CSV table of C-alpha atoms in Angstrom, one decimal:
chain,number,residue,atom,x,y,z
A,1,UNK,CA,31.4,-54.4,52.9
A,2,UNK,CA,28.8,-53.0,50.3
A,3,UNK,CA,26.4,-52.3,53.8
A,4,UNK,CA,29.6,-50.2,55.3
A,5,UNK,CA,30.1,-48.1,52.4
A,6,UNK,CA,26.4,-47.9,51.9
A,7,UNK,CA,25.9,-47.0,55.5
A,8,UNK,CA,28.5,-44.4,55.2
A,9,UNK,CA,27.4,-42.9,52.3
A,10,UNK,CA,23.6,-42.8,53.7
A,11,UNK,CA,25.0,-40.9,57.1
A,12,UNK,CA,27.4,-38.2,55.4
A,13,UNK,CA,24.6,-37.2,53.2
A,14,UNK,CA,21.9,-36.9,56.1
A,15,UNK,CA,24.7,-34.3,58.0
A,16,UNK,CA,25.2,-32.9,54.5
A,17,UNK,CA,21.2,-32.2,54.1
A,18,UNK,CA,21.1,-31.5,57.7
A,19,UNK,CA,23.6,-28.8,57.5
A,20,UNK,CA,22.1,-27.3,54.4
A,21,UNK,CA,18.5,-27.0,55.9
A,22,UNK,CA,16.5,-23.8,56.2
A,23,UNK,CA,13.5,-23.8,59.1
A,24,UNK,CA,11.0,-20.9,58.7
A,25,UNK,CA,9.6,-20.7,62.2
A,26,UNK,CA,6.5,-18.0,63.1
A,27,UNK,CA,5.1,-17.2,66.4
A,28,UNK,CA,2.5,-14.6,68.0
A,29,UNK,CA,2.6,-13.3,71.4
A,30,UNK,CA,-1.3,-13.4,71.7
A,31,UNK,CA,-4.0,-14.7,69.8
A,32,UNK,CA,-6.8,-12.5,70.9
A,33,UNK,CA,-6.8,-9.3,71.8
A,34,UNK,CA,-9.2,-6.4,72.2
A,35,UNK,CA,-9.6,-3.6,69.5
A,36,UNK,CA,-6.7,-1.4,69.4
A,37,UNK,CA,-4.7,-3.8,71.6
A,38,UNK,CA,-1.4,-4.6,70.1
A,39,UNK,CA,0.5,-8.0,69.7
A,40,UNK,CA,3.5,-8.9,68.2
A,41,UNK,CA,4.4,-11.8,65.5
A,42,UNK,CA,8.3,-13.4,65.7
A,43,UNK,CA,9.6,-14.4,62.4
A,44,UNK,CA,12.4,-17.3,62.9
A,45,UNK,CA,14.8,-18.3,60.5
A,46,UNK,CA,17.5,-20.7,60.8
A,47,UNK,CA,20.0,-21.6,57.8
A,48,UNK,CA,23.8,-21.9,57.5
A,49,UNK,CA,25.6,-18.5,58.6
A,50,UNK,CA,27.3,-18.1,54.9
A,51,UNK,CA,24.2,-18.2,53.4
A,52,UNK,CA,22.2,-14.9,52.1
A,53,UNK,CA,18.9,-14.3,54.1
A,54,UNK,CA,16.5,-11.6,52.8
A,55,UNK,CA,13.5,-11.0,55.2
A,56,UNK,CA,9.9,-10.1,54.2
A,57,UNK,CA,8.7,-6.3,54.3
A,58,UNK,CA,5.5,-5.0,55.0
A,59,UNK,CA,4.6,-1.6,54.4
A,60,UNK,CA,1.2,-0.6,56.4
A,61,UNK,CA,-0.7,-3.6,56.7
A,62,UNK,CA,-0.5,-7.8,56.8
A,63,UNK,CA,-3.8,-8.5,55.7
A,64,UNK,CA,-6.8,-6.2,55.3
A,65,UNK,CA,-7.5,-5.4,58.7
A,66,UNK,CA,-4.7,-5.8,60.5
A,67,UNK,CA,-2.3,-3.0,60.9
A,68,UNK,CA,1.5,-2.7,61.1
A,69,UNK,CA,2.7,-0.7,63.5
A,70,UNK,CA,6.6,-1.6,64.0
A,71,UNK,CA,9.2,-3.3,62.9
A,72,UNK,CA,11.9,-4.2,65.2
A,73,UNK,CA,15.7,-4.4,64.3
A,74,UNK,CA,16.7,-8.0,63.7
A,75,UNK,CA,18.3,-10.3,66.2
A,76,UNK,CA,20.5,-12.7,64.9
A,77,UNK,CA,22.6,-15.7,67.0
A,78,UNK,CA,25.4,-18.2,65.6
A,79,UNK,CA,25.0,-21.9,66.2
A,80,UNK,CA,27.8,-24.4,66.0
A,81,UNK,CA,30.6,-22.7,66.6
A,82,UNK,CA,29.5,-19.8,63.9
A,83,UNK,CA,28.6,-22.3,61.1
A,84,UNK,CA,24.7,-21.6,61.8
A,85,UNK,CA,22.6,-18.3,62.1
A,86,UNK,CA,19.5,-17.8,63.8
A,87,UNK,CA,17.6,-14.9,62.8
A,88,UNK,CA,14.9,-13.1,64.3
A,89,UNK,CA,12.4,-10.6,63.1
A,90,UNK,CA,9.6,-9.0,65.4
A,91,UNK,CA,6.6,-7.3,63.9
A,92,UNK,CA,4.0,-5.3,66.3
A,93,UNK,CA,0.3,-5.3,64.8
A,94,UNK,CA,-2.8,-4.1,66.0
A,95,UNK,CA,-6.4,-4.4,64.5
A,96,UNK,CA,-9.3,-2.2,65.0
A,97,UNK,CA,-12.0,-4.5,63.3
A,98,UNK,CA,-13.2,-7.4,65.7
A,99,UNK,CA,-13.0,-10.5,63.6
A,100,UNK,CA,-11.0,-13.8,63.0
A,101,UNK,CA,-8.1,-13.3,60.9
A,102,UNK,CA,-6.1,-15.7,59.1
A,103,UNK,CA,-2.6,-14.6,58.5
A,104,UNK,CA,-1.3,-15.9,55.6
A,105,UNK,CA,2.9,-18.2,55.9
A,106,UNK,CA,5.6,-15.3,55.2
A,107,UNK,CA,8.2,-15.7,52.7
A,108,UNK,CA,11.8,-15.5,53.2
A,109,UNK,CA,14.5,-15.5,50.8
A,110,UNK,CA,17.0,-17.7,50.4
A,111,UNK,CA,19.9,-17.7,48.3
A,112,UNK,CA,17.2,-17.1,45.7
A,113,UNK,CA,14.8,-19.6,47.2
A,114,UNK,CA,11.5,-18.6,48.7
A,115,UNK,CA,10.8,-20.8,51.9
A,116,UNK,CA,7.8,-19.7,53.7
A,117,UNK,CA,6.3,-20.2,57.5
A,118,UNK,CA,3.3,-21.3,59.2
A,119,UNK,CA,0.3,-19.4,59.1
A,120,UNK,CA,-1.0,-17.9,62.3
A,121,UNK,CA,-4.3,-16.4,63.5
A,122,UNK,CA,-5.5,-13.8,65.5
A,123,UNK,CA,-9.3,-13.1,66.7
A,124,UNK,CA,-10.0,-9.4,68.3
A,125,UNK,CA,-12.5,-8.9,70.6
A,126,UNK,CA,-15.1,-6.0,70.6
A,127,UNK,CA,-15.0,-4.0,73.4
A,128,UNK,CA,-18.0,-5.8,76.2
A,129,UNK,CA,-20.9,-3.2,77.1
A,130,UNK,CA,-23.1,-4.1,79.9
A,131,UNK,CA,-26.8,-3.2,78.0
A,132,UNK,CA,-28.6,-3.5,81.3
A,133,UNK,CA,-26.8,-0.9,83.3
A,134,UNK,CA,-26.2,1.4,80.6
A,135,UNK,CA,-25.8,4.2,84.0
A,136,UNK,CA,-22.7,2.6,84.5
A,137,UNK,CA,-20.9,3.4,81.1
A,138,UNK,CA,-19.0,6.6,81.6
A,139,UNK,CA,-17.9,8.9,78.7
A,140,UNK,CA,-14.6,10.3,78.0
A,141,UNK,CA,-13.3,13.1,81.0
A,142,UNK,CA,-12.5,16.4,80.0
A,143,UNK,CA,-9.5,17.8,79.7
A,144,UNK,CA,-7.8,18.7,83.1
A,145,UNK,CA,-6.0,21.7,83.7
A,146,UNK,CA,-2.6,21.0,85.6
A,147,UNK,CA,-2.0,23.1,88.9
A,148,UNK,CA,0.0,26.3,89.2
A,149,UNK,CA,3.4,25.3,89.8
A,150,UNK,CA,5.8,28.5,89.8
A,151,UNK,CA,8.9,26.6,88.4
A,152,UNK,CA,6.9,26.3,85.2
A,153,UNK,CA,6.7,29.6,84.5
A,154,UNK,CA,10.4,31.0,85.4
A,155,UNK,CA,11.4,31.2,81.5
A,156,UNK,CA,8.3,33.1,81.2
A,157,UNK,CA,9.2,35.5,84.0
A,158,UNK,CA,12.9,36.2,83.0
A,159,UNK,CA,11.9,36.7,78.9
A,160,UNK,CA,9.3,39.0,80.8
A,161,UNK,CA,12.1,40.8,82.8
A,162,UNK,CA,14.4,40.9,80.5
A,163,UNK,CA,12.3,42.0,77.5
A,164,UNK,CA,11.9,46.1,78.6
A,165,UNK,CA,16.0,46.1,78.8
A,166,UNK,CA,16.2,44.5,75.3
A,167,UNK,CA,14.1,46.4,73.7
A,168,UNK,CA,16.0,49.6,75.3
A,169,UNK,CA,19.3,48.0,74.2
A,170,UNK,CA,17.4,47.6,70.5
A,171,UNK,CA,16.8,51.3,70.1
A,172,UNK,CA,20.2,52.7,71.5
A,173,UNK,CA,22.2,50.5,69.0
A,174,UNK,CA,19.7,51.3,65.9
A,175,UNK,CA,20.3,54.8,66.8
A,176,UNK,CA,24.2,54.5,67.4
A,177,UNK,CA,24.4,53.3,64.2
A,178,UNK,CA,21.8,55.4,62.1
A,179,UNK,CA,23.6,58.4,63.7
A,180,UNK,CA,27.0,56.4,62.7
A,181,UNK,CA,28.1,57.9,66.3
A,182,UNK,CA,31.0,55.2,68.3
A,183,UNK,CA,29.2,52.9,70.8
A,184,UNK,CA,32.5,53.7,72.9
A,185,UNK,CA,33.7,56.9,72.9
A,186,UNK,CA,37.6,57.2,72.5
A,187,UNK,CA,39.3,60.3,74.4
A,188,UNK,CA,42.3,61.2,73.2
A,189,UNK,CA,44.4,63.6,75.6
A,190,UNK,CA,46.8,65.7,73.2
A,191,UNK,CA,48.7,68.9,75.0
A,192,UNK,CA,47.5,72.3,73.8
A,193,UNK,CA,49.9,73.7,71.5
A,194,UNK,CA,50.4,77.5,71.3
A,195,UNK,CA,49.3,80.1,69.0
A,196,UNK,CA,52.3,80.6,67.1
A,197,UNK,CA,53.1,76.8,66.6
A,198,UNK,CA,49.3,76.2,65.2
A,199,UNK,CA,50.0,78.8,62.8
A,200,UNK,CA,53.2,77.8,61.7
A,201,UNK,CA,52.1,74.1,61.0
A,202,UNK,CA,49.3,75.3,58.8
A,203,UNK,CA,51.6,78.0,57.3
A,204,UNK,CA,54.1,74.9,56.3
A,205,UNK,CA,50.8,73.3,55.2
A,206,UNK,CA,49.9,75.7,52.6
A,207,UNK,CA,53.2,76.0,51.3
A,208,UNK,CA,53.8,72.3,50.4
A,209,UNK,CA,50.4,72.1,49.1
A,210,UNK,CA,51.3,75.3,46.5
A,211,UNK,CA,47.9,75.8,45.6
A,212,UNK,CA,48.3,79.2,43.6
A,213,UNK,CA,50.3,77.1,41.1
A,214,UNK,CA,47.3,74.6,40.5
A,215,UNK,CA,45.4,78.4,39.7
A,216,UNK,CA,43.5,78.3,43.0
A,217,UNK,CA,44.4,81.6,43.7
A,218,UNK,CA,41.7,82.6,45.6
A,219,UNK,CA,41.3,79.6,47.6
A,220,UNK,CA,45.1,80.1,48.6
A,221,UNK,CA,44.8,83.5,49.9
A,222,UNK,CA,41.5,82.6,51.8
A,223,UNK,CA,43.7,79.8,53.7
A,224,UNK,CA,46.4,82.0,54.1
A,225,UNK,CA,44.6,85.0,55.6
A,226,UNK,CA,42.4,82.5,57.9
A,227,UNK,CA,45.8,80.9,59.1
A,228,UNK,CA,46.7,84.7,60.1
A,229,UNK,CA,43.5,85.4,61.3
A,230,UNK,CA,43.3,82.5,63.8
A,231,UNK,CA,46.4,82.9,65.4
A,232,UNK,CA,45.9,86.8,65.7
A,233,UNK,CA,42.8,85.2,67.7
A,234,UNK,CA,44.6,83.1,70.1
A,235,UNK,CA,47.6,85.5,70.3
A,236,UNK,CA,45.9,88.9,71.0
A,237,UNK,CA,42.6,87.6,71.8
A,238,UNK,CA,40.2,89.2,70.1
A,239,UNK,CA,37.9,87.6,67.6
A,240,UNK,CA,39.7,88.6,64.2
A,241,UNK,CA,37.7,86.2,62.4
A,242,UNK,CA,34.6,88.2,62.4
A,243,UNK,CA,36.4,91.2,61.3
A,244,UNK,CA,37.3,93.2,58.0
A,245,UNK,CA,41.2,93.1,57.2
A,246,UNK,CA,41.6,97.5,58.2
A,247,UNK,CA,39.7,96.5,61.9
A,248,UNK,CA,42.1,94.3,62.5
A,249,UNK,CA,44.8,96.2,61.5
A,250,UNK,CA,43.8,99.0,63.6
A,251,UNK,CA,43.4,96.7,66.6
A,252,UNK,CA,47.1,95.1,66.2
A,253,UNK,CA,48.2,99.4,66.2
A,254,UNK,CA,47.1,99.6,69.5
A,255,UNK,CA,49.8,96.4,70.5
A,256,UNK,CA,52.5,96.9,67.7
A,257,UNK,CA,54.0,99.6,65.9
A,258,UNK,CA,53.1,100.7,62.3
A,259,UNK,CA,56.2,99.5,60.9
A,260,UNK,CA,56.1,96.3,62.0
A,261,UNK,CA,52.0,95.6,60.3
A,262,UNK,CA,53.3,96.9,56.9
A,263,UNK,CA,53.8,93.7,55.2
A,264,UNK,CA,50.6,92.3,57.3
A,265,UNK,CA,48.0,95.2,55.9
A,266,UNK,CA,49.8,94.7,52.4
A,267,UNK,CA,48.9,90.7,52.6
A,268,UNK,CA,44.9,91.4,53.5
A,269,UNK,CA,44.9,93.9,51.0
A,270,UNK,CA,46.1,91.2,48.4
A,271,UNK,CA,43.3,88.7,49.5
A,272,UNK,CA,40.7,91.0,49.5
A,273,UNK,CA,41.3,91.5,46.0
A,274,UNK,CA,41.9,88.5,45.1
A,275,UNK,CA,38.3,87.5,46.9
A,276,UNK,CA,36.1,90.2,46.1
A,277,UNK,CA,37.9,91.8,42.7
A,278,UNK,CA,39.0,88.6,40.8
A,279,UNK,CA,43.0,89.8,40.9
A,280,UNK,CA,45.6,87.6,39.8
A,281,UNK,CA,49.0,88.9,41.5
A,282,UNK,CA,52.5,87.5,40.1
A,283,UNK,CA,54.2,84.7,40.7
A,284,UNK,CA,57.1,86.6,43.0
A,285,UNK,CA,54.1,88.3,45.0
A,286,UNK,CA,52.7,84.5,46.2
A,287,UNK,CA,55.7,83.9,47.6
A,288,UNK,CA,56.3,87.1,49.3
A,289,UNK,CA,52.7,87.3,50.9
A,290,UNK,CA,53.4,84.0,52.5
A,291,UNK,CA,56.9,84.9,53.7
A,292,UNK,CA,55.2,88.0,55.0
A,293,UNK,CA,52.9,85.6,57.0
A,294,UNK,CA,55.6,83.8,58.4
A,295,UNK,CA,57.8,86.7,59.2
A,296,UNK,CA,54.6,88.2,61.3
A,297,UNK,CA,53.9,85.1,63.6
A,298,UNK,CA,58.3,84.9,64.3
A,299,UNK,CA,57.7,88.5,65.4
A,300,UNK,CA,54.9,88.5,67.3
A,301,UNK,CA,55.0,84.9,68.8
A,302,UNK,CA,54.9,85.0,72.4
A,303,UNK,CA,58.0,82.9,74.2
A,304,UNK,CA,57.2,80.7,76.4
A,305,UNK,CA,57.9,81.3,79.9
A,306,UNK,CA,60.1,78.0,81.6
A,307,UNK,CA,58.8,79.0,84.9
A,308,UNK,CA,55.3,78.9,83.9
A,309,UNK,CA,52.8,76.2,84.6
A,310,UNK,CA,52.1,73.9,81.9
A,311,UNK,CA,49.0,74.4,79.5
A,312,UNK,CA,45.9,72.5,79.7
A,313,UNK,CA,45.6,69.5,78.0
A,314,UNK,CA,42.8,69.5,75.7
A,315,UNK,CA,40.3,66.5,74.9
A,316,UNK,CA,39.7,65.3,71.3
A,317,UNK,CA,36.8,62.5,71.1
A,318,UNK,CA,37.8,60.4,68.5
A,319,UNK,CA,34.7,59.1,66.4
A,320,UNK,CA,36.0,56.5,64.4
A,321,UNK,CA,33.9,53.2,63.8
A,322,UNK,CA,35.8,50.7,61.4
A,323,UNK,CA,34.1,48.0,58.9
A,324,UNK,CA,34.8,45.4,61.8
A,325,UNK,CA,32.8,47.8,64.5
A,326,UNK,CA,29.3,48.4,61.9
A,327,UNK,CA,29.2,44.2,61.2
A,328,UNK,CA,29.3,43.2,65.0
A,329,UNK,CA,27.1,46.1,65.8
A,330,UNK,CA,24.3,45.2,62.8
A,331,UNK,CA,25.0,41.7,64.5
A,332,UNK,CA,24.5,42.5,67.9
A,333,UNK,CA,21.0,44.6,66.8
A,334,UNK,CA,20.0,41.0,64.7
A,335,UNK,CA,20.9,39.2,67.7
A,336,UNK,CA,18.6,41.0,69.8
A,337,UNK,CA,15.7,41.3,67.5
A,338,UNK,CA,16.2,37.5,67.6
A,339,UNK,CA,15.8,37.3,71.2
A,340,UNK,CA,12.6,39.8,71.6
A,341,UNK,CA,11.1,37.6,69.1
A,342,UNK,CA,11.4,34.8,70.8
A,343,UNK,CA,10.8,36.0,74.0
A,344,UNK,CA,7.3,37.4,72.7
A,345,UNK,CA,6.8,34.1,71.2
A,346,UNK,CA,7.4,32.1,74.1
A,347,UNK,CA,5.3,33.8,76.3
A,348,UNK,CA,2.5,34.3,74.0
A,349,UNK,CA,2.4,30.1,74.1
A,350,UNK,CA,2.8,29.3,77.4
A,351,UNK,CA,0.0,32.1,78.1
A,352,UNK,CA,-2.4,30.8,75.6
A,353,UNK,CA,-2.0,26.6,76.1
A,354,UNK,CA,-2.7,27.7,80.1
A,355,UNK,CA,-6.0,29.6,79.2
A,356,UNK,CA,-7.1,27.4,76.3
């Protein structure tokens, strides 16, 4: 009975110690290689999957001598239905000294204890050289330039083509908006309005504004006489603008009786002096100079005929460029400064690494 239990007891805590075991395994692909040849070391590691495995890091080199170049991304593997993990670490090294090296076990960690591998060794080889025909060792070969192949140089051709339009583009849109003239042009058809019904707008104008109360009296009578002066224009047709207040009187004589230019020739004789001699006239005459004004254009307005053909139209451009319009333009001229940049750039390469 005691050898049973014994027995027992012996086999449950070989599984137990089995289970709990930690193999360290290393490996290399090659042990000799020439100088700047490259070989790579496999770091095994087998423990219980629930355990905590912490790999060894290298940063440059293993031992003096040998370099590291890469280290792959683990590989791992479960045993035994998940309760054991394989691990596997790859490490690519390369030397550049011929010698016999001895790499020294690695160390992996544990669940806080350090268990290390075998060591390994590696010899590199010089390069042979065949001293008796030294004819036979060739140098290095120059450079080689590839052939002209159109299909590399399409980019180059377009950014060629299309730089002479950019830069045209450039220059129209820095001068559109350094002139702060529309890109676009908006034409805005509006029918021609007669004489009469200008005047009459601007008349109704001045009186709502009231600007002989605000003591502008002399810029009220120039509006008012210039409102009378430009419909005389387009109703008689003759240039009053360019003439003194008694030519233009005499002119309308030759159309219209006396009678009827009383009230007008009283009206340039109150702006003249209120232009040229500094007069102030009363409150009641302001009033009556503009009703005089009004009472002239009713008069002499010209009905229109309902048999007649309809006026011209006349075209307004409309120059307007909002907020919106100046930040896409400034955009557009970054934009394309971009792309000349570039362009030049690009060119200016694939030019110089085909000479050089």
């Amino acid at each position: 009975m005691k050898r049973i239990l014994f027995f027992i007891l012996f086999t449950v805590t070989v599984i137990k110690a089995a289970a709990q075991s930690v193999t360290v395994n290393a490996q290399i692909d090659s042990l000799q290689i020439l100088i700047g040849e490259q070989t790579g070391i496999t770091l095994e590691v087998t423990a219980d999957a629930d355990k905590h495995i912490v790999l060894p890091l290298f940063s440059d080199t293993l031992v003096s001598g040998v370099e590291l170049i890469e280290t792959a991304k683990p590989d791992s593997e479960f045993l035994n239905d998940g309760k054991r993990l394989v691990l596997k670490q790859k490490y690519i090294i390369t030397s550049f000294d011929s010698a016999l090296y001895y790499l020294p076990p690695m160390e992996v960690e544990v669940e806080g204890e350090i268990y290390k591998s075998n060591p390994l060794a590696l010899k590199v080889y010089s390069f042979p050289v065949d001293t008796l025909h030294p004819d036979e060792f060739f140098g290095p070969k120059d450079v080689m330039k590839p052939d002209f192949v159109w299909s590399d140089w399409y980019l180059a051709i377009a950014c060629i083509v299309l730089f002479f339009p950019l830069v045209f583009l450039l220059v129209y849109f820095i001068k559109r908006i350094r002139d702060n003239q529309p890109i676009i042009r908006k034409v805005k058809v509006e029918p021609k309005l007669p004489a009469h019904e200008l005047a009459l707008k601007e008349l109704d104008r001045i009186k709502n504004e009231k600007a002989w109360q605000k003591g502008l009296q002399k810029e009220y009578y120039t509006e008012l006489s210039e409102a009378i002066r430009n419909y005389i224009n387009g109703r008689f047709g003759f240039n009053a603008m360019e003439m003194t207040s008694s030519e233009i009187i005499d002119k309308l004589m030759q159309v219209k009786d006396e009678s009827a230019l009383a009230e007008l020739r009283e009206l340039f004789q109150t702006a003249d002096l209120v232009k040229f001699a500094k007069y102030i006239p009363l409150m009641n005459e302001n009033d009556a100079n503009l009703l005089s004004a009004l009472k002239f254009v009713n008069e002499t307005k010209e009905e229109p005929d309902p048999n007649a053909k309809p006026e011209p139209t006349e075209i307004t451009v409309v120059e307007k460029r909002p907020l919106r319009t100046k930040l896409i333009l400034g955009g557009t001229i970054a934009l394309i400064a971009i792309l000349l940049i570039l362009s030049i750039w690009y060119v200016g390469r694939e030019v110089y690494y085909y000479f050089m």
